[in-house]
Short mmCIF file of C-alpha atoms and ligand atoms in Angstrom, two decimals:
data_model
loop_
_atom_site.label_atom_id
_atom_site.label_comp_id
_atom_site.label_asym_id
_atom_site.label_seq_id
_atom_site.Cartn_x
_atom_site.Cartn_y
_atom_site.Cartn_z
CA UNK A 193 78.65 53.70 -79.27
CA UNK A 194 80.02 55.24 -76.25
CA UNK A 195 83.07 56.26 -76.35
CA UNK A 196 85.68 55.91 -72.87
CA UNK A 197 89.12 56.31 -74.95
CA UNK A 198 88.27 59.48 -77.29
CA UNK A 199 88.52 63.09 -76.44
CA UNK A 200 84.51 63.97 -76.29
CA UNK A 201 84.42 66.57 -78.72
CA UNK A 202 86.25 64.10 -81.21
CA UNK A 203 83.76 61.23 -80.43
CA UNK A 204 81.14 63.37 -80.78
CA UNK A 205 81.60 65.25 -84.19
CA UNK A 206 82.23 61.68 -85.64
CA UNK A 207 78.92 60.03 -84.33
CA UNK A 208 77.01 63.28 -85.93
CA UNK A 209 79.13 62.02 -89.73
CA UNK A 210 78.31 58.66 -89.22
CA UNK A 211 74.54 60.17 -88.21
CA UNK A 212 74.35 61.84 -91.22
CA UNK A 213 75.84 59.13 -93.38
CA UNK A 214 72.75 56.99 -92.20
CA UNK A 215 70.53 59.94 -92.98
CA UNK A 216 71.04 60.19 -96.48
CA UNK A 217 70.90 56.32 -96.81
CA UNK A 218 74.25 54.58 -96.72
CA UNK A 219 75.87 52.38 -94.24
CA UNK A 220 78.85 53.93 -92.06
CA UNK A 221 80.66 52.30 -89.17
CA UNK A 222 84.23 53.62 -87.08
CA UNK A 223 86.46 51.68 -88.21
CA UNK A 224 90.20 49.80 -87.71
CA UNK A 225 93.03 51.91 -85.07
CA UNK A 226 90.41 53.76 -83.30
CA UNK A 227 88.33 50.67 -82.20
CA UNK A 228 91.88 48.44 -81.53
CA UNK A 229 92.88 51.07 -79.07
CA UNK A 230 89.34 51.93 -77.47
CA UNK A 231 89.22 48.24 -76.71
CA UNK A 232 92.62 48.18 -75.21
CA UNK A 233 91.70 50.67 -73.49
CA UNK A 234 94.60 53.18 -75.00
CA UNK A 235 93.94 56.72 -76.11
CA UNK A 236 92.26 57.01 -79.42
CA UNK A 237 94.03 59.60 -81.72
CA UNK A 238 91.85 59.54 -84.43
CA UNK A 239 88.41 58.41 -85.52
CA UNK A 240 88.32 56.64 -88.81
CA UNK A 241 84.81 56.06 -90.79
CA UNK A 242 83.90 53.40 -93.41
CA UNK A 243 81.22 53.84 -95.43
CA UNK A 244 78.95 52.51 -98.53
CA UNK A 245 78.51 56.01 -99.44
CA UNK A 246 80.59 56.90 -102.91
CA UNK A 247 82.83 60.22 -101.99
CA UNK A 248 80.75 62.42 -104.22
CA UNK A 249 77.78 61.30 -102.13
CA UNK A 250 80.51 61.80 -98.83
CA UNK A 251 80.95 65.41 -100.19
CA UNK A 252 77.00 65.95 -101.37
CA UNK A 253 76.46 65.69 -97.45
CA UNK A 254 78.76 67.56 -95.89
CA UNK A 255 79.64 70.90 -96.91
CA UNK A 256 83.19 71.38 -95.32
CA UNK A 257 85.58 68.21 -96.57
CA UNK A 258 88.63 67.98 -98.14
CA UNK A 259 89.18 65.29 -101.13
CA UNK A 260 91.96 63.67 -99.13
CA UNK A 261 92.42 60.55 -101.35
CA UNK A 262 89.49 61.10 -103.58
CA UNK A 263 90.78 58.26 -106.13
CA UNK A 264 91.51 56.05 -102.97
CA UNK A 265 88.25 56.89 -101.56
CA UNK A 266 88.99 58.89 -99.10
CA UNK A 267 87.47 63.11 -97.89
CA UNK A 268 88.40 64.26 -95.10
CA UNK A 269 84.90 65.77 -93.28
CA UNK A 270 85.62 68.85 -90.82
CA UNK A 271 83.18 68.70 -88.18
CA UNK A 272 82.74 70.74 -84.81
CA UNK A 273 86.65 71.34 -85.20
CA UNK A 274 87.56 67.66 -85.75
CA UNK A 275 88.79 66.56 -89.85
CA UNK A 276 87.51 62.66 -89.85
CA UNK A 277 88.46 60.72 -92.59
CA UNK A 278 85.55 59.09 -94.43
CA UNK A 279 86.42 56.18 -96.79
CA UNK A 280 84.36 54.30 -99.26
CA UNK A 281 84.20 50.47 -98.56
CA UNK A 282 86.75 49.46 -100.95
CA UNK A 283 88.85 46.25 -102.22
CA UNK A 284 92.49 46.89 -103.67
CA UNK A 285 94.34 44.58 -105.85
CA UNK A 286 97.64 44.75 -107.83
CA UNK A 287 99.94 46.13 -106.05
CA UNK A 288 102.49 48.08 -107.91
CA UNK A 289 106.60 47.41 -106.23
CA UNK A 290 104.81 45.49 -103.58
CA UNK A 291 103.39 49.09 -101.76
CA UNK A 292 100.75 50.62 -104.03
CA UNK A 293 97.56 49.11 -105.00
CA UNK A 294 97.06 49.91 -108.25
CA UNK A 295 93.20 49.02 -108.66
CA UNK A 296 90.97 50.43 -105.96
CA UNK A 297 87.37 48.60 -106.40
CA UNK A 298 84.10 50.35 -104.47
CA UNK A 299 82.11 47.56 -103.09
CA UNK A 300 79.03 47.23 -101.24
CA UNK A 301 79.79 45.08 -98.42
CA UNK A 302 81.68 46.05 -95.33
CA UNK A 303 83.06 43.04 -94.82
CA UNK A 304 84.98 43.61 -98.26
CA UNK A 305 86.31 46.46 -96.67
CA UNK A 306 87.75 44.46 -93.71
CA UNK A 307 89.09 41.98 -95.62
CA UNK A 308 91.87 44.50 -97.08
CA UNK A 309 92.57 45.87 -93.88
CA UNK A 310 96.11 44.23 -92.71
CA UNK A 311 95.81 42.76 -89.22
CA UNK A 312 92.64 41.36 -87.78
CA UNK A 313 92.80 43.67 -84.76
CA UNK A 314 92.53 46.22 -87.47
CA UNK A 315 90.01 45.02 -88.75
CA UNK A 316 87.00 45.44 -86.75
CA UNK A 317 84.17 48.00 -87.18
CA UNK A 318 81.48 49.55 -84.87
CA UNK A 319 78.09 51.23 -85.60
CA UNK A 320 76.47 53.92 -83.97
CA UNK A 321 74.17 51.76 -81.85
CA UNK A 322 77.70 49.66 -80.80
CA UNK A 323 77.30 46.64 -82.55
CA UNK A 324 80.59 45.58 -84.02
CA UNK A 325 81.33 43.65 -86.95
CA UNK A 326 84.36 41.50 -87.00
CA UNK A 327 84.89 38.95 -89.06
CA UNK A 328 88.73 37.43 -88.62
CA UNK A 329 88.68 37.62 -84.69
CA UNK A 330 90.38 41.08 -84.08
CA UNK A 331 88.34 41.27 -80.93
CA UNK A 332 89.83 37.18 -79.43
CA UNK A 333 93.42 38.21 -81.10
CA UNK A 334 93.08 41.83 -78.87
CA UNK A 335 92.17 39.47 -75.86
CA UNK A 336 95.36 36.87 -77.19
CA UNK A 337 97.28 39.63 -77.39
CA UNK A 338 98.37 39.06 -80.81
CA UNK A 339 99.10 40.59 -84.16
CA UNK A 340 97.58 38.02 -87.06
CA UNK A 341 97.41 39.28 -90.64
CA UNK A 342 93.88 39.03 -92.45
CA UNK A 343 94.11 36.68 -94.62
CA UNK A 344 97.87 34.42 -95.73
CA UNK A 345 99.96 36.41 -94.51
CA UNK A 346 102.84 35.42 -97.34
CA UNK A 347 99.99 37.06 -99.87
CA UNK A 348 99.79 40.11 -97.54
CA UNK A 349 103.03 41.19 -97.10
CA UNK A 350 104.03 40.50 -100.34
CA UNK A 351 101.13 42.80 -101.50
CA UNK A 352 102.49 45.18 -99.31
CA UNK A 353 106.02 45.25 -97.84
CA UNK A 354 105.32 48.17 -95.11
CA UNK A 355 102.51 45.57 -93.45
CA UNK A 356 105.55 43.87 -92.14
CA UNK A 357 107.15 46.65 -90.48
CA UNK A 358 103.53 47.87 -89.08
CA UNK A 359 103.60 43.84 -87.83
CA UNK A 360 106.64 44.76 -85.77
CA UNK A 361 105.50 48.16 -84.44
CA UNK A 362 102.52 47.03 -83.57
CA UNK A 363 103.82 43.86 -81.62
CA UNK A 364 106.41 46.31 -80.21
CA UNK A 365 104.04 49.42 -79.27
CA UNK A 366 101.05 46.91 -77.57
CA UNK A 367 103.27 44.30 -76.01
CA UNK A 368 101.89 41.83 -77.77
CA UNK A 369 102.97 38.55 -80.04
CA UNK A 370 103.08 37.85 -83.34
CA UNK A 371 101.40 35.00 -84.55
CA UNK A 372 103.18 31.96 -86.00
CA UNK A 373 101.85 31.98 -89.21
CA UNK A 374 102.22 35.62 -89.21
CA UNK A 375 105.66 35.91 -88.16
CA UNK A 376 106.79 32.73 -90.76
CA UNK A 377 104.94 35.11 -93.99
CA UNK A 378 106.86 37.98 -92.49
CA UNK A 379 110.36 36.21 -92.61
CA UNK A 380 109.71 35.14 -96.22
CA UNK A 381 108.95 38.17 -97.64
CA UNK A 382 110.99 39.97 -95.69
CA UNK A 383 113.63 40.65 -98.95
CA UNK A 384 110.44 42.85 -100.00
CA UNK A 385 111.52 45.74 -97.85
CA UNK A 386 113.41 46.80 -100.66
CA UNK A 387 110.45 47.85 -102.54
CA UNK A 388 109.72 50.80 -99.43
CA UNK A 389 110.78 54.20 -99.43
CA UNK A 390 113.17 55.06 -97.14
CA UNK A 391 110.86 57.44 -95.12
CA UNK A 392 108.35 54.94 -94.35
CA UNK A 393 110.87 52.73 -93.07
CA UNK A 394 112.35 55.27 -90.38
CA UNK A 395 108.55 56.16 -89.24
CA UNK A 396 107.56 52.73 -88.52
CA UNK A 397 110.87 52.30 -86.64
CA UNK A 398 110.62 55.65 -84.96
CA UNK A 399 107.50 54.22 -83.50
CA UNK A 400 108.95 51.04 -82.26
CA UNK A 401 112.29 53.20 -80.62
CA UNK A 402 110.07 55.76 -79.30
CA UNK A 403 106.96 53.84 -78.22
CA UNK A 404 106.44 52.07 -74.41
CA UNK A 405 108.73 48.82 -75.26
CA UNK A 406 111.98 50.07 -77.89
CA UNK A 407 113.42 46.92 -76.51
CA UNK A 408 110.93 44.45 -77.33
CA UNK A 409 110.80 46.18 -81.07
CA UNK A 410 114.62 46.22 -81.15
CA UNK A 411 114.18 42.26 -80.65
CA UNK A 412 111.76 41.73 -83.30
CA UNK A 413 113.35 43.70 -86.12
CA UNK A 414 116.61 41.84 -85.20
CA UNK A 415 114.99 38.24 -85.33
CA UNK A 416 112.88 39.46 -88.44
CA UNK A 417 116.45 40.78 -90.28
CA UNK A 418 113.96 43.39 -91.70
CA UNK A 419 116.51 46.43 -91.66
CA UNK A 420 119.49 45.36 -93.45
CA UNK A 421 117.11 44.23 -96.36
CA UNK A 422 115.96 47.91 -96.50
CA UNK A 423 117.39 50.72 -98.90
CA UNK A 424 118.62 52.59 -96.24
CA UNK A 425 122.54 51.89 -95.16
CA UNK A 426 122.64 49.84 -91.96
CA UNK A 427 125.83 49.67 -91.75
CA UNK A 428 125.52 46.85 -88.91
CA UNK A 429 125.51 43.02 -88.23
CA UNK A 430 122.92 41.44 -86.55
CA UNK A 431 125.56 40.71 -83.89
CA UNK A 432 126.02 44.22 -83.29
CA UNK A 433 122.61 44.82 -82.84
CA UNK A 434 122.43 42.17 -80.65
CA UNK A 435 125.39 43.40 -78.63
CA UNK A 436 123.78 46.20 -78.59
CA UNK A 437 120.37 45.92 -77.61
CA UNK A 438 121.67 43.65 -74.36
CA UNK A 439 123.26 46.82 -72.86
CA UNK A 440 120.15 49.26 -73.79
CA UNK A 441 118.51 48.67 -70.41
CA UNK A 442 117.68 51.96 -69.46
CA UNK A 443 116.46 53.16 -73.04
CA UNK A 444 112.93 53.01 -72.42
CA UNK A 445 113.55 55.40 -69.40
CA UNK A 446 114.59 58.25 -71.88
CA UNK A 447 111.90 60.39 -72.45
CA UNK A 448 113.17 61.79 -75.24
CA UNK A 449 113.38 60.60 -78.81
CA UNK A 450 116.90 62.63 -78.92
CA UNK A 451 118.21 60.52 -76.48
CA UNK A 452 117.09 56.95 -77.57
CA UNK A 453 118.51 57.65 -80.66
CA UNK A 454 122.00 58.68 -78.98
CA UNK A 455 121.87 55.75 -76.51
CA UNK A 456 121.20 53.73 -79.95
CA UNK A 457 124.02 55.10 -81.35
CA UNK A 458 126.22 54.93 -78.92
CA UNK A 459 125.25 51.65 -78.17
CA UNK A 460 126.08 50.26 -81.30
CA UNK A 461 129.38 52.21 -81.45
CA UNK A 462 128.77 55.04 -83.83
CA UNK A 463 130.82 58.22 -83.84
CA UNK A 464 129.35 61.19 -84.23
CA UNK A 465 130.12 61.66 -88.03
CA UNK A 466 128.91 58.07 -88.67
CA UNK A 467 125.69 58.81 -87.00
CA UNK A 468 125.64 62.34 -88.60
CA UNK A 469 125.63 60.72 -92.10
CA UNK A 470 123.16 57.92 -91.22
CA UNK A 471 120.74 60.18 -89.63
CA UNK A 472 120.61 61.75 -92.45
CA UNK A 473 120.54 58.74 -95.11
CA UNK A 474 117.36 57.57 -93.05
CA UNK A 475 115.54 60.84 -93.79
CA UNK A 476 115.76 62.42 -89.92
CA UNK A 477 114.38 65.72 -89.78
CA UNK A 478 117.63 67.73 -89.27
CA UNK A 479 116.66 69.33 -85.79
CA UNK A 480 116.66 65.26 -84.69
CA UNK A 481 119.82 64.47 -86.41
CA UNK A 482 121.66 67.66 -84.97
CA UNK A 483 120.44 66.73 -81.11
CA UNK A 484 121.61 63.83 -81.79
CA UNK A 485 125.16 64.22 -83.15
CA UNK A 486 125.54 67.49 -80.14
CA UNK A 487 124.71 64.80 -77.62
CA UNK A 488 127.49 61.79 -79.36
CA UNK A 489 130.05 64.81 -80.10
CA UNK A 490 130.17 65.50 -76.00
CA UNK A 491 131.22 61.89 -75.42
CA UNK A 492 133.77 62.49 -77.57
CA UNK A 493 135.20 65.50 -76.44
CA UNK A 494 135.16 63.62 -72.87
CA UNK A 495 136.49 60.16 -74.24
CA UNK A 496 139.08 62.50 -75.68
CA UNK A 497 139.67 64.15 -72.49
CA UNK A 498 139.89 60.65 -70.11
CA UNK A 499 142.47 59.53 -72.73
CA UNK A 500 144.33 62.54 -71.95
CA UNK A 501 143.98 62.74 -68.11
CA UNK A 502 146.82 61.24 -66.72
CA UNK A 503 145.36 60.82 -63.41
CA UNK A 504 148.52 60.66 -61.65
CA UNK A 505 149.92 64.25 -62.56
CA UNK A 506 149.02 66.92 -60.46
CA UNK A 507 145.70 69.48 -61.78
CA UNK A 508 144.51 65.90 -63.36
CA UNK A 509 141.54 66.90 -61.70
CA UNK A 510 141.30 70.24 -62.85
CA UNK A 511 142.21 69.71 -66.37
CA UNK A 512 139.33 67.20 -66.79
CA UNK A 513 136.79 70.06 -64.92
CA UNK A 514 137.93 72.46 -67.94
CA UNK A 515 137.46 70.23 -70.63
CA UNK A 516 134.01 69.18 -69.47
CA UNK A 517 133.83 72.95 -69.23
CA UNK A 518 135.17 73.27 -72.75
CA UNK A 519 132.84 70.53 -73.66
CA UNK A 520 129.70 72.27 -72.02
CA UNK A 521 130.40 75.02 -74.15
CA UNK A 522 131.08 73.40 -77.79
CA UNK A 523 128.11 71.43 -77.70
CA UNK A 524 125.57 73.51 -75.62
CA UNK A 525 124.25 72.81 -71.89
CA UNK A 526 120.98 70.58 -73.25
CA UNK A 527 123.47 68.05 -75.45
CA UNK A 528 126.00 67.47 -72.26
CA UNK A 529 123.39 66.81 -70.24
CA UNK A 530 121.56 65.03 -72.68
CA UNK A 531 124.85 62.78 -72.69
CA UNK A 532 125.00 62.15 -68.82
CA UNK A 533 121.64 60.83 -68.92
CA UNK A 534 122.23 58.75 -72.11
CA UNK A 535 125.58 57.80 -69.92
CA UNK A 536 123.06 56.66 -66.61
CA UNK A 537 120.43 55.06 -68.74
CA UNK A 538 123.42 52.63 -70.27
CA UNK A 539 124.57 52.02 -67.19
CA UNK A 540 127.44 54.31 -66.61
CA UNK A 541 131.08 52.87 -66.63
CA UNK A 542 132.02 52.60 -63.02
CA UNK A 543 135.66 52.61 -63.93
CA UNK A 544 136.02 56.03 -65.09
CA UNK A 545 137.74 58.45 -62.49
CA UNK A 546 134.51 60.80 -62.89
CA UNK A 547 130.82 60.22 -61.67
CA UNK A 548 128.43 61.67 -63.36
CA UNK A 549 127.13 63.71 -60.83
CA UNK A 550 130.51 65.22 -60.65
CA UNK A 551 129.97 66.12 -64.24
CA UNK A 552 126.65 67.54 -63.21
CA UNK A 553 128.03 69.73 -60.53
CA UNK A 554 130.53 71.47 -62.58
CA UNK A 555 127.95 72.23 -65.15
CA UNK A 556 126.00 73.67 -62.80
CA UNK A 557 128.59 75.99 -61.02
CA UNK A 558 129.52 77.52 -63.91
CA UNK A 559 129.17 81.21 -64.34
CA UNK A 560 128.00 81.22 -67.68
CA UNK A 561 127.30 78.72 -70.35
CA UNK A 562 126.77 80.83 -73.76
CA UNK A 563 128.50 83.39 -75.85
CA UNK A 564 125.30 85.55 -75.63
CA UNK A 565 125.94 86.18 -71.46
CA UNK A 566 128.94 86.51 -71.98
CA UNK A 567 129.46 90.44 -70.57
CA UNK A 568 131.10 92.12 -73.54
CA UNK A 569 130.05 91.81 -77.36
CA UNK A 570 132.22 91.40 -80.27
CA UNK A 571 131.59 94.94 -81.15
CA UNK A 572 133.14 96.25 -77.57
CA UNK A 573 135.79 93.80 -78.25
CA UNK A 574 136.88 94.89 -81.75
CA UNK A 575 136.65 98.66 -80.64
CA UNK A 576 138.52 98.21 -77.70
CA UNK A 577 141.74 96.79 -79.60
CA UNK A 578 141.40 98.87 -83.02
CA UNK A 579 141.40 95.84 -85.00
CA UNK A 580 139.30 94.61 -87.96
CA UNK A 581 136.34 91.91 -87.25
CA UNK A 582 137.57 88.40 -88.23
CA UNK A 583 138.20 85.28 -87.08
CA UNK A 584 140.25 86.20 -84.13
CA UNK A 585 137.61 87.94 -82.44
CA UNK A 586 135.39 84.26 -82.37
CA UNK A 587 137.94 82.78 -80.85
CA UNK A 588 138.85 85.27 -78.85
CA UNK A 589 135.50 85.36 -77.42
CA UNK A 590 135.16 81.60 -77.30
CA UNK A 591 138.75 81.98 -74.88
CA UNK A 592 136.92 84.89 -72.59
CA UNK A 593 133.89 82.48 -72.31
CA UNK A 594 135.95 79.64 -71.23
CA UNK A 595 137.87 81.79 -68.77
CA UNK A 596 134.51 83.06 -67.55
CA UNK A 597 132.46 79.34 -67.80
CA UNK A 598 135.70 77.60 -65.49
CA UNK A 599 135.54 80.74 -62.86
CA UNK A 600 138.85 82.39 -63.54
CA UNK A 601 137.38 85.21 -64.79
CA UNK A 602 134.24 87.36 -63.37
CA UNK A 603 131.66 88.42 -65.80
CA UNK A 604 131.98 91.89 -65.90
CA UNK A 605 132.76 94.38 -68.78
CA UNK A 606 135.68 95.91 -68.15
CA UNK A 607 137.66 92.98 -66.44
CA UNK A 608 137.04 91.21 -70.21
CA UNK A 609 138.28 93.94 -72.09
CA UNK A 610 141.14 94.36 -70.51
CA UNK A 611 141.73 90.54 -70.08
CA UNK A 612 140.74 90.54 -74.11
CA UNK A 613 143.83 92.99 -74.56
CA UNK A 614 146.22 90.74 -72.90
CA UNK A 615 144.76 87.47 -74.96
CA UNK A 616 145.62 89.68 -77.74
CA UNK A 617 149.20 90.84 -76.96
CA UNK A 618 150.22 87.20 -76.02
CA UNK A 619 148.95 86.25 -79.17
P1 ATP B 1447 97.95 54.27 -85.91
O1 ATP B 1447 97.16 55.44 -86.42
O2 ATP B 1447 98.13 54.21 -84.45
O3 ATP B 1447 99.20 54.05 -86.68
P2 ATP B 1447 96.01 52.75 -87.30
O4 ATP B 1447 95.61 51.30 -87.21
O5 ATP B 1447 94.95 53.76 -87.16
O6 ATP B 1447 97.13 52.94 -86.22
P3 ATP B 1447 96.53 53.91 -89.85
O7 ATP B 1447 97.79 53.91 -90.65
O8 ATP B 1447 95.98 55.20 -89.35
O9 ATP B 1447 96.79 52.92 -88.63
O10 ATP B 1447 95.46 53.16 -90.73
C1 ATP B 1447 94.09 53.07 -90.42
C2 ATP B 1447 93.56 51.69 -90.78
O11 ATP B 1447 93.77 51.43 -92.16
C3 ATP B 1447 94.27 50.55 -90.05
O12 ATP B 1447 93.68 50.30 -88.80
C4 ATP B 1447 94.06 49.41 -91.02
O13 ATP B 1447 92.76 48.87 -90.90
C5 ATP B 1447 94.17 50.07 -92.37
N1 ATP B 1447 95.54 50.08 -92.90
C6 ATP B 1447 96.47 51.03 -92.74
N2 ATP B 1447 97.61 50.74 -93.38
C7 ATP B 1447 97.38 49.58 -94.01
C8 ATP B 1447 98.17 48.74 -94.86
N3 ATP B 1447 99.42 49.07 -95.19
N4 ATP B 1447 97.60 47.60 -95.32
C9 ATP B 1447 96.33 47.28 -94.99
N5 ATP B 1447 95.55 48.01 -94.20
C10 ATP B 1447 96.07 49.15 -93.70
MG1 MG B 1448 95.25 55.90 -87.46
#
């Protein structure tokens, strides 16, 4: 087998397991995501094996592995720097809340094996020599460009609920359809989504908002009406997402997950808090969630401020550079501009009195753009006016920063302390 797709090293430390698989006696082939993508020609992550061996005979032969999954079948083998996973051919039946098989079977046939797999373009296996060994088409369905379950679908989604969002992502992520067949199974089991934990859910869709198409995945899951059937709020109608997902032109332009998520967001209408909460009820890691709500809190700190403007009195102008300022500031320099580009990629509103460029060039201009260059610390501060530490002196220095950050104020020592003396007195 030669691999084009792999990283060498990787290809190479899993043709010397499937080597020595053959050595001692047992069948072994690469099997299911890493042979889909080599075929498409995409980048191949991982190297999966499949073998007759039992995983005490796996772990007989090779002295560094990990019992992964031992009851599943599964040891992870660490070779030349590489951990393949090794898995036993294997039937599973009786699924337990439509997710977890509950009887895992050892069998001696390989096409067993590829009969549990859940899409035939997942299903396709490859020996050393490069003969492959597909039984349900995967290879016509990767030229089709389609995602078919193994099998009746109905049965295989109902086995397994998460097969239907991995139907989705993987229709979204390669481009490709969704069988007819496929797609009617999906819609009738789609109440099954119930049955799978929360986490799983926001994965798969992670994938589909963060892979090459988020708007052809965005379309599926809103024809499917997988997402309001899952245990996670979605506090949407389809109509919304519809609405939505119309105006998201630019989202597969972001290159960050951050910002598809805020375009998403803001797309749909969400405030910050609403976004803060749901974020969180979908299990975001909490460094995502809190880009996210920075980048939806500047928009509305500067929806706040265009409300305000009143373009027609004099220092309109001015007042709306400080509270960008202001803005800059609350939320940090990455979140506002994190916003102007989730503003651009949604097509920004030509109707408001300020481009974003404009919003770009007072960011950069400013002086300063965090307490920590700010010229004078809070210690200076507190000794210089003979007062206690407290909350005064955090918004006191927030007030010198803002003076500093809008240029009315240089950045030096001494012209702060004495301009933090008259903050105080007119306090
Ligand atoms: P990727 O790693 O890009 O998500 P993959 O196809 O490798 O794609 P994995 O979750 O790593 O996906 O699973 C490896 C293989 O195991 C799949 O190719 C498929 O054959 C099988 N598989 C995974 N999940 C399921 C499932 N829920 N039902 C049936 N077979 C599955
Ligand atoms: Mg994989």
């Amino acid at each position: 087998m030669e691999w084009r797709m792999a990283p060498p090293g990787m290809a190479g430390a899993a043709g010397t397991v499937v080597a020595g698989l053959l050595a001692g006696g047992h069948e072994a082939y690469f099997v299911g995501g890493c042979l889909r993508d080599e075929l498409l020609g995409r980048p191949v992550h991982d190297i999966d094996i499949t073998t007759s061996a039992l995983p005490e005979e796996v772990m007989s032969l090779f002295p560094r592995c990990v019992p992964t999954g031992l009851a599943h079948g599964t040891i992870t083998v660490l070779q030349e720097g590489y951990s393949l996973e090794v898995t036993t051919y294997r039937t599973e039946s009786g699924y337990a809340d439509h997710r977890r098989p509950e009887h895992v079977v050892f069998v001696r046939d390989v096409r067993e094996d590829l009969r549990r797999r859940d899409f035939t373009i997942n299903a396709i296996c490859c020996g050393l020599d490069g003969g492959r060994i597909d039984p349900f088409g995967g290879e016509r369905d990767l030229k089709l460009r389609v995602i078919r379950c193994v099998g009746e679908a109905e049965e295989r989604f109902e086995e397994d609920a998460l097969r239907m969002l991995r139907c989705v992502r993987f229709a979204s992520v390669l481009d490709f359809a969704i069988a007819k067949n496929t797609w009617r199974g999906l819609l009738r089991q789609r109440d099954k989504l119930a049955h799978i934990a929360v986490e799983r859910v926001r994965a798969e869709v992670e994938r589909i908002l963060e892979g090459p198409h988020p708007q052809r995945g965005l379309g599926l899951l809103l024809r499917s009406g997988l997402l309001p059937r899952g245990k996670a709020p979605f506090p949407w109608t389809g109509r919304d997402l519809a609405a939505a997902a119309a105006r998201l032109a630019g989202l597969g332009n972001l290159e960050s997950a951050r910002l598809r998520w805020a375009l998403l967001m803001h797309a749909l209408g969400s405030s910050a808090q609403c976004a803060d909460e749901l974020l969180r009820a979908w299990t975001f890691p909490g460094a995502t969630r809190t880009g996210v709500v920075a980048v939806l809190r500047v928009r509305e700190a500067w929806d706040a401020a265009l409300l305000s403007a009143r373009p027609e009195a004099s220092g309109a102008g001015e007042r709306l550079r400080r509270r960008w300022i202001a803005a800059v500031l609350g939320q940090g320099q990455s979140a506002a501009e994190g916003w102007l580009t989730v503003l651009e990629a949604a097509g920004a509103d030509t109707a408001s009195p300020v481009t974003t460029s404009l919003l770009r060039s007072w960011t950069a201009e400013m002086p300063i753009r965090t307490l920590a260059e700010l010229a004078v610390s809070g210690h200076e501060v507190t000794a210089a006016l003979e007062k206690r530490p407290g909350p005064w002196l955090g918004v006191l220095l927030n007030q010198l920063l803002l003076a500093v950050a809008a240029g009315d104020l240089a950045n030096d020592n001494q012209l702060l302390l004495q301009a933090a003396q008259r903050m105080d007195r007119d306090e």
